[in-house]
Amino acid sequence: MIIHCTQKLATKLPNVSSAPLAETNPLGSWHANLYIIDRRNCVMFCHDQTRLVLFMAGLKKADFARLDFWFQDRFANTMLKLDYEPRLIEKALDLLDPLQFDTSSDRSVQGSMRTVRTMELEGMLMDVPDVMDIPIYSASAHLNHRPVTTKGMKGRECLWPDRAMKEWIKGRG
């Protein structure tokens, strides 16, 4: 699975391709960005098609080396918190393959991530003294129950990332 990461995140990861990688995974590709919040490394992932967001806080150097594990953990637990059916979660996890990173990016997806950060995450952070005090699995679930507009949508069209990912998984494999 391809993770399109920012230059800031790429410096923390091994084996990041500067050339765009071709996506072959049925789950599709994701974007990721590194944020420093309360002097902690935080990473936000955003699924390119559904805009589902996964948020990780407090990553250390060793965690970046095991990002596959942490991604799978956050994805599975976020789906659990969103009340996805167990068979659907298993189907999604079976489709995961090792993460590959490049520095290619899509401004529309990055804009969606910026909106989540400023409108939702910052609001959650106002209620806690430190980013590590956020209930992390619940936070990722909360960040996905919101309407999103993307490039090409018309008028009142929007998608809900939690619902869109559920339908995306059902249509795969």
PDB file of C-alpha atoms in Angstrom, residues 9-164:
ATOM      1  CA  LEU A   9       7.568  12.955   7.427  1.00  0.00           C
ATOM      2  CA  ALA A  10       9.891  11.485   4.792  1.00  0.00           C
ATOM      3  CA  THR A  11      12.930  12.530   6.840  1.00  0.00           C
ATOM      4  CA  LYS A  12      11.773  10.226   9.663  1.00  0.00           C
ATOM      5  CA  LEU A  13      11.165   7.169   7.460  1.00  0.00           C
ATOM      6  CA  PRO A  14      13.495   4.679   5.778  1.00  0.00           C
ATOM      7  CA  ASN A  15      13.276   3.947   2.053  1.00  0.00           C
ATOM      8  CA  VAL A  16      11.102   6.783   0.787  1.00  0.00           C
ATOM      9  CA  SER A  17      10.906   6.999  -3.003  1.00  0.00           C
ATOM     10  CA  SER A  18      11.210  10.410  -4.594  1.00  0.00           C
ATOM     11  CA  ALA A  19       9.450   9.041  -7.706  1.00  0.00           C
ATOM     12  CA  PRO A  20       5.703   8.354  -7.541  1.00  0.00           C
ATOM     13  CA  LEU A  21       4.917   4.685  -6.854  1.00  0.00           C
ATOM     14  CA  ALA A  22       2.123   2.834  -8.649  1.00  0.00           C
ATOM     15  CA  GLU A  23      -0.705   1.699  -6.372  1.00  0.00           C
ATOM     16  CA  THR A  24      -1.729  -1.922  -6.756  1.00  0.00           C
ATOM     17  CA  ASN A  25      -3.543  -2.494  -3.459  1.00  0.00           C
ATOM     18  CA  PRO A  26      -7.365  -2.687  -3.670  1.00  0.00           C
ATOM     19  CA  LEU A  27      -7.679  -0.482  -0.577  1.00  0.00           C
ATOM     20  CA  GLY A  28      -6.039   2.378  -2.464  1.00  0.00           C
ATOM     21  CA  SER A  29      -3.446   4.875  -1.347  1.00  0.00           C
ATOM     22  CA  TRP A  30      -3.157   7.253   1.584  1.00  0.00           C
ATOM     23  CA  HIS A  31      -1.459  10.546   2.360  1.00  0.00           C
ATOM     24  CA  ALA A  32       0.392  11.252   5.603  1.00  0.00           C
ATOM     25  CA  ASN A  33       1.812  14.287   7.350  1.00  0.00           C
ATOM     26  CA  LEU A  34       3.944  14.792  10.439  1.00  0.00           C
ATOM     27  CA  TYR A  35       2.870  17.352  13.025  1.00  0.00           C
ATOM     28  CA  ILE A  36       4.691  18.381  16.170  1.00  0.00           C
ATOM     29  CA  ILE A  37       2.055  18.918  18.868  1.00  0.00           C
ATOM     30  CA  ASP A  38       3.073  19.525  22.481  1.00  0.00           C
ATOM     31  CA  ARG A  39       6.648  18.583  21.476  1.00  0.00           C
ATOM     32  CA  ARG A  40       5.398  15.143  20.372  1.00  0.00           C
ATOM     33  CA  ASN A  41       5.641  13.551  16.927  1.00  0.00           C
ATOM     34  CA  CYS A  42       2.124  13.065  15.587  1.00  0.00           C
ATOM     35  CA  VAL A  43       1.171  11.567  12.228  1.00  0.00           C
ATOM     36  CA  MET A  44      -2.118  11.927  10.419  1.00  0.00           C
ATOM     37  CA  PHE A  45      -3.028   9.541   7.590  1.00  0.00           C
ATOM     38  CA  CYS A  46      -5.828  10.301   5.136  1.00  0.00           C
ATOM     39  CA  HIS A  47      -7.284   7.807   2.660  1.00  0.00           C
ATOM     40  CA  ASP A  48      -7.214   9.397  -0.794  1.00  0.00           C
ATOM     41  CA  GLN A  49     -10.705   8.355  -1.913  1.00  0.00           C
ATOM     42  CA  THR A  50     -12.803   8.271   1.264  1.00  0.00           C
ATOM     43  CA  ARG A  51     -10.884  10.866   3.317  1.00  0.00           C
ATOM     44  CA  LEU A  52     -10.890   8.523   6.330  1.00  0.00           C
ATOM     45  CA  VAL A  53      -8.335   9.840   8.829  1.00  0.00           C
ATOM     46  CA  LEU A  54      -6.103   7.947  11.259  1.00  0.00           C
ATOM     47  CA  PHE A  55      -4.302   9.965  13.943  1.00  0.00           C
ATOM     48  CA  MET A  56      -1.239   8.818  15.879  1.00  0.00           C
ATOM     49  CA  ALA A  57       0.359  10.777  18.703  1.00  0.00           C
ATOM     50  CA  GLY A  58       3.629  10.412  20.572  1.00  0.00           C
ATOM     51  CA  LEU A  59       5.618   8.454  18.003  1.00  0.00           C
ATOM     52  CA  LYS A  60       9.271   7.837  18.799  1.00  0.00           C
ATOM     53  CA  LYS A  61      12.115   6.936  16.453  1.00  0.00           C
ATOM     54  CA  ALA A  62      11.499   3.184  16.880  1.00  0.00           C
ATOM     55  CA  ASP A  63       7.788   3.681  16.093  1.00  0.00           C
ATOM     56  CA  PHE A  64       8.601   5.147  12.678  1.00  0.00           C
ATOM     57  CA  ALA A  65      10.566   1.984  11.877  1.00  0.00           C
ATOM     58  CA  ARG A  66       7.444  -0.082  12.763  1.00  0.00           C
ATOM     59  CA  LEU A  67       4.892   2.163  11.084  1.00  0.00           C
ATOM     60  CA  ASP A  68       3.294  -0.864   9.342  1.00  0.00           C
ATOM     61  CA  PHE A  69       2.312  -2.278  12.718  1.00  0.00           C
ATOM     62  CA  TRP A  70       1.035   1.045  14.077  1.00  0.00           C
ATOM     63  CA  PHE A  71      -0.922   1.793  10.907  1.00  0.00           C
ATOM     64  CA  GLN A  72      -2.649  -1.606  11.022  1.00  0.00           C
ATOM     65  CA  ASP A  73      -3.377  -1.184  14.747  1.00  0.00           C
ATOM     66  CA  ARG A  74      -4.884   2.271  14.312  1.00  0.00           C
ATOM     67  CA  PHE A  75      -6.872   1.254  11.233  1.00  0.00           C
ATOM     68  CA  ALA A  76      -8.353  -1.833  12.941  1.00  0.00           C
ATOM     69  CA  ASN A  77      -9.177  -0.052  16.182  1.00  0.00           C
ATOM     70  CA  THR A  78     -10.687   2.935  14.394  1.00  0.00           C
ATOM     71  CA  MET A  79     -12.955   0.594  12.451  1.00  0.00           C
ATOM     72  CA  LEU A  80     -13.927  -1.085  15.738  1.00  0.00           C
ATOM     73  CA  LYS A  81     -14.777   2.297  17.282  1.00  0.00           C
ATOM     74  CA  LEU A  82     -16.841   3.135  14.185  1.00  0.00           C
ATOM     75  CA  ASP A  83     -18.867  -0.069  14.751  1.00  0.00           C
ATOM     76  CA  TYR A  84     -17.844  -1.767  11.514  1.00  0.00           C
ATOM     77  CA  GLU A  85     -18.927  -5.400  11.318  1.00  0.00           C
ATOM     78  CA  PRO A  86     -16.131  -7.833  12.356  1.00  0.00           C
ATOM     79  CA  ARG A  87     -16.160  -9.550   8.947  1.00  0.00           C
ATOM     80  CA  LEU A  88     -15.642  -6.170   7.255  1.00  0.00           C
ATOM     81  CA  ILE A  89     -12.692  -5.347   9.535  1.00  0.00           C
ATOM     82  CA  GLU A  90     -11.154  -8.740   8.788  1.00  0.00           C
ATOM     83  CA  LYS A  91     -11.648  -8.183   5.066  1.00  0.00           C
ATOM     84  CA  ALA A  92      -9.904  -4.790   5.261  1.00  0.00           C
ATOM     85  CA  LEU A  93      -6.992  -6.147   7.285  1.00  0.00           C
ATOM     86  CA  ASP A  94      -6.557  -9.049   4.856  1.00  0.00           C
ATOM     87  CA  LEU A  95      -6.162  -6.515   2.042  1.00  0.00           C
ATOM     88  CA  LEU A  96      -3.343  -4.633   3.770  1.00  0.00           C
ATOM     89  CA  ASP A  97       0.148  -5.184   2.450  1.00  0.00           C
ATOM     90  CA  PRO A  98       3.474  -3.652   3.546  1.00  0.00           C
ATOM     91  CA  LEU A  99       3.546   0.125   3.451  1.00  0.00           C
ATOM     92  CA  GLN A 100       5.610   1.823   0.762  1.00  0.00           C
ATOM     93  CA  PHE A 101       6.347   5.533   0.892  1.00  0.00           C
ATOM     94  CA  ASP A 102       6.811   8.201  -1.730  1.00  0.00           C
ATOM     95  CA  THR A 103       6.769  11.997  -1.707  1.00  0.00           C
ATOM     96  CA  SER A 104       4.137  12.441  -4.404  1.00  0.00           C
ATOM     97  CA  SER A 105       1.133  14.412  -3.200  1.00  0.00           C
ATOM     98  CA  ASP A 106      -2.354  15.563  -4.073  1.00  0.00           C
ATOM     99  CA  ARG A 107      -3.334  19.061  -2.979  1.00  0.00           C
ATOM    100  CA  SER A 108      -6.983  18.081  -2.533  1.00  0.00           C
ATOM    101  CA  VAL A 109      -6.117  15.333  -0.020  1.00  0.00           C
ATOM    102  CA  GLN A 110      -3.643  17.610   1.751  1.00  0.00           C
ATOM    103  CA  GLY A 111      -6.367  20.247   1.989  1.00  0.00           C
ATOM    104  CA  SER A 112      -8.713  17.704   3.585  1.00  0.00           C
ATOM    105  CA  MET A 113      -6.021  16.857   6.133  1.00  0.00           C
ATOM    106  CA  ARG A 114      -5.427  20.533   6.894  1.00  0.00           C
ATOM    107  CA  THR A 115      -9.162  21.037   7.461  1.00  0.00           C
ATOM    108  CA  VAL A 116      -9.346  18.071   9.861  1.00  0.00           C
ATOM    109  CA  ARG A 117      -6.329  19.387  11.744  1.00  0.00           C
ATOM    110  CA  THR A 118      -7.611  22.947  12.114  1.00  0.00           C
ATOM    111  CA  MET A 119     -11.339  22.336  12.512  1.00  0.00           C
ATOM    112  CA  GLU A 120     -11.547  19.051  14.415  1.00  0.00           C
ATOM    113  CA  LEU A 121      -8.241  18.088  16.010  1.00  0.00           C
ATOM    114  CA  GLU A 122      -7.429  21.540  17.357  1.00  0.00           C
ATOM    115  CA  GLY A 123     -10.883  21.633  18.956  1.00  0.00           C
ATOM    116  CA  MET A 124     -10.217  18.308  20.674  1.00  0.00           C
ATOM    117  CA  LEU A 125      -6.835  19.545  21.884  1.00  0.00           C
ATOM    118  CA  MET A 126      -8.440  22.525  23.622  1.00  0.00           C
ATOM    119  CA  ASP A 127     -10.025  20.132  26.137  1.00  0.00           C
ATOM    120  CA  VAL A 128      -6.803  18.344  27.166  1.00  0.00           C
ATOM    121  CA  PRO A 129      -3.518  19.618  28.636  1.00  0.00           C
ATOM    122  CA  ASP A 130      -1.368  17.364  26.422  1.00  0.00           C
ATOM    123  CA  VAL A 131      -1.918  15.574  23.103  1.00  0.00           C
ATOM    124  CA  MET A 132      -1.114  12.280  24.846  1.00  0.00           C
ATOM    125  CA  ASP A 133      -4.273  12.732  26.947  1.00  0.00           C
ATOM    126  CA  ILE A 134      -6.551  12.311  23.925  1.00  0.00           C
ATOM    127  CA  PRO A 135      -8.287   8.905  23.879  1.00  0.00           C
ATOM    128  CA  ILE A 136      -6.497   7.963  20.687  1.00  0.00           C
ATOM    129  CA  TYR A 137      -8.817   5.335  19.163  1.00  0.00           C
ATOM    130  CA  SER A 138     -11.903   7.369  19.964  1.00  0.00           C
ATOM    131  CA  ALA A 139     -10.204  10.456  18.540  1.00  0.00           C
ATOM    132  CA  SER A 140      -9.602   8.779  15.180  1.00  0.00           C
ATOM    133  CA  ALA A 141     -13.230   7.617  15.100  1.00  0.00           C
ATOM    134  CA  HIS A 142     -14.483  11.103  16.020  1.00  0.00           C
ATOM    135  CA  LEU A 143     -12.381  12.741  13.293  1.00  0.00           C
ATOM    136  CA  ASN A 144     -14.169  10.612  10.684  1.00  0.00           C
ATOM    137  CA  HIS A 145     -17.771  11.403  11.489  1.00  0.00           C
ATOM    138  CA  ARG A 146     -17.981  14.692   9.611  1.00  0.00           C
ATOM    139  CA  PRO A 147     -19.041  15.824   6.153  1.00  0.00           C
ATOM    140  CA  VAL A 148     -16.255  16.365   3.624  1.00  0.00           C
ATOM    141  CA  THR A 149     -16.249  17.978   0.220  1.00  0.00           C
ATOM    142  CA  THR A 150     -13.616  17.120  -2.345  1.00  0.00           C
ATOM    143  CA  LYS A 151     -12.455  18.515  -5.637  1.00  0.00           C
ATOM    144  CA  GLY A 152     -15.101  17.932  -8.287  1.00  0.00           C
ATOM    145  CA  MET A 153     -18.113  17.768  -5.976  1.00  0.00           C
ATOM    146  CA  LYS A 154     -21.055  19.959  -6.865  1.00  0.00           C
ATOM    147  CA  GLY A 155     -23.371  22.052  -4.739  1.00  0.00           C
ATOM    148  CA  ARG A 156     -24.479  20.277  -1.617  1.00  0.00           C
ATOM    149  CA  GLU A 157     -22.642  17.027  -2.344  1.00  0.00           C
ATOM    150  CA  CYS A 158     -20.477  15.663   0.441  1.00  0.00           C
ATOM    151  CA  LEU A 159     -19.163  12.395   1.747  1.00  0.00           C
ATOM    152  CA  TRP A 160     -18.871  11.088   5.284  1.00  0.00           C
ATOM    153  CA  PRO A 161     -15.480   9.359   5.681  1.00  0.00           C
ATOM    154  CA  ASP A 162     -16.728   6.746   8.162  1.00  0.00           C
ATOM    155  CA  ARG A 163     -19.532   5.670   5.813  1.00  0.00           C
ATOM    156  CA  ALA A 164     -17.456   6.061   2.643  1.00  0.00           C
TER     157      ALA A 164
END
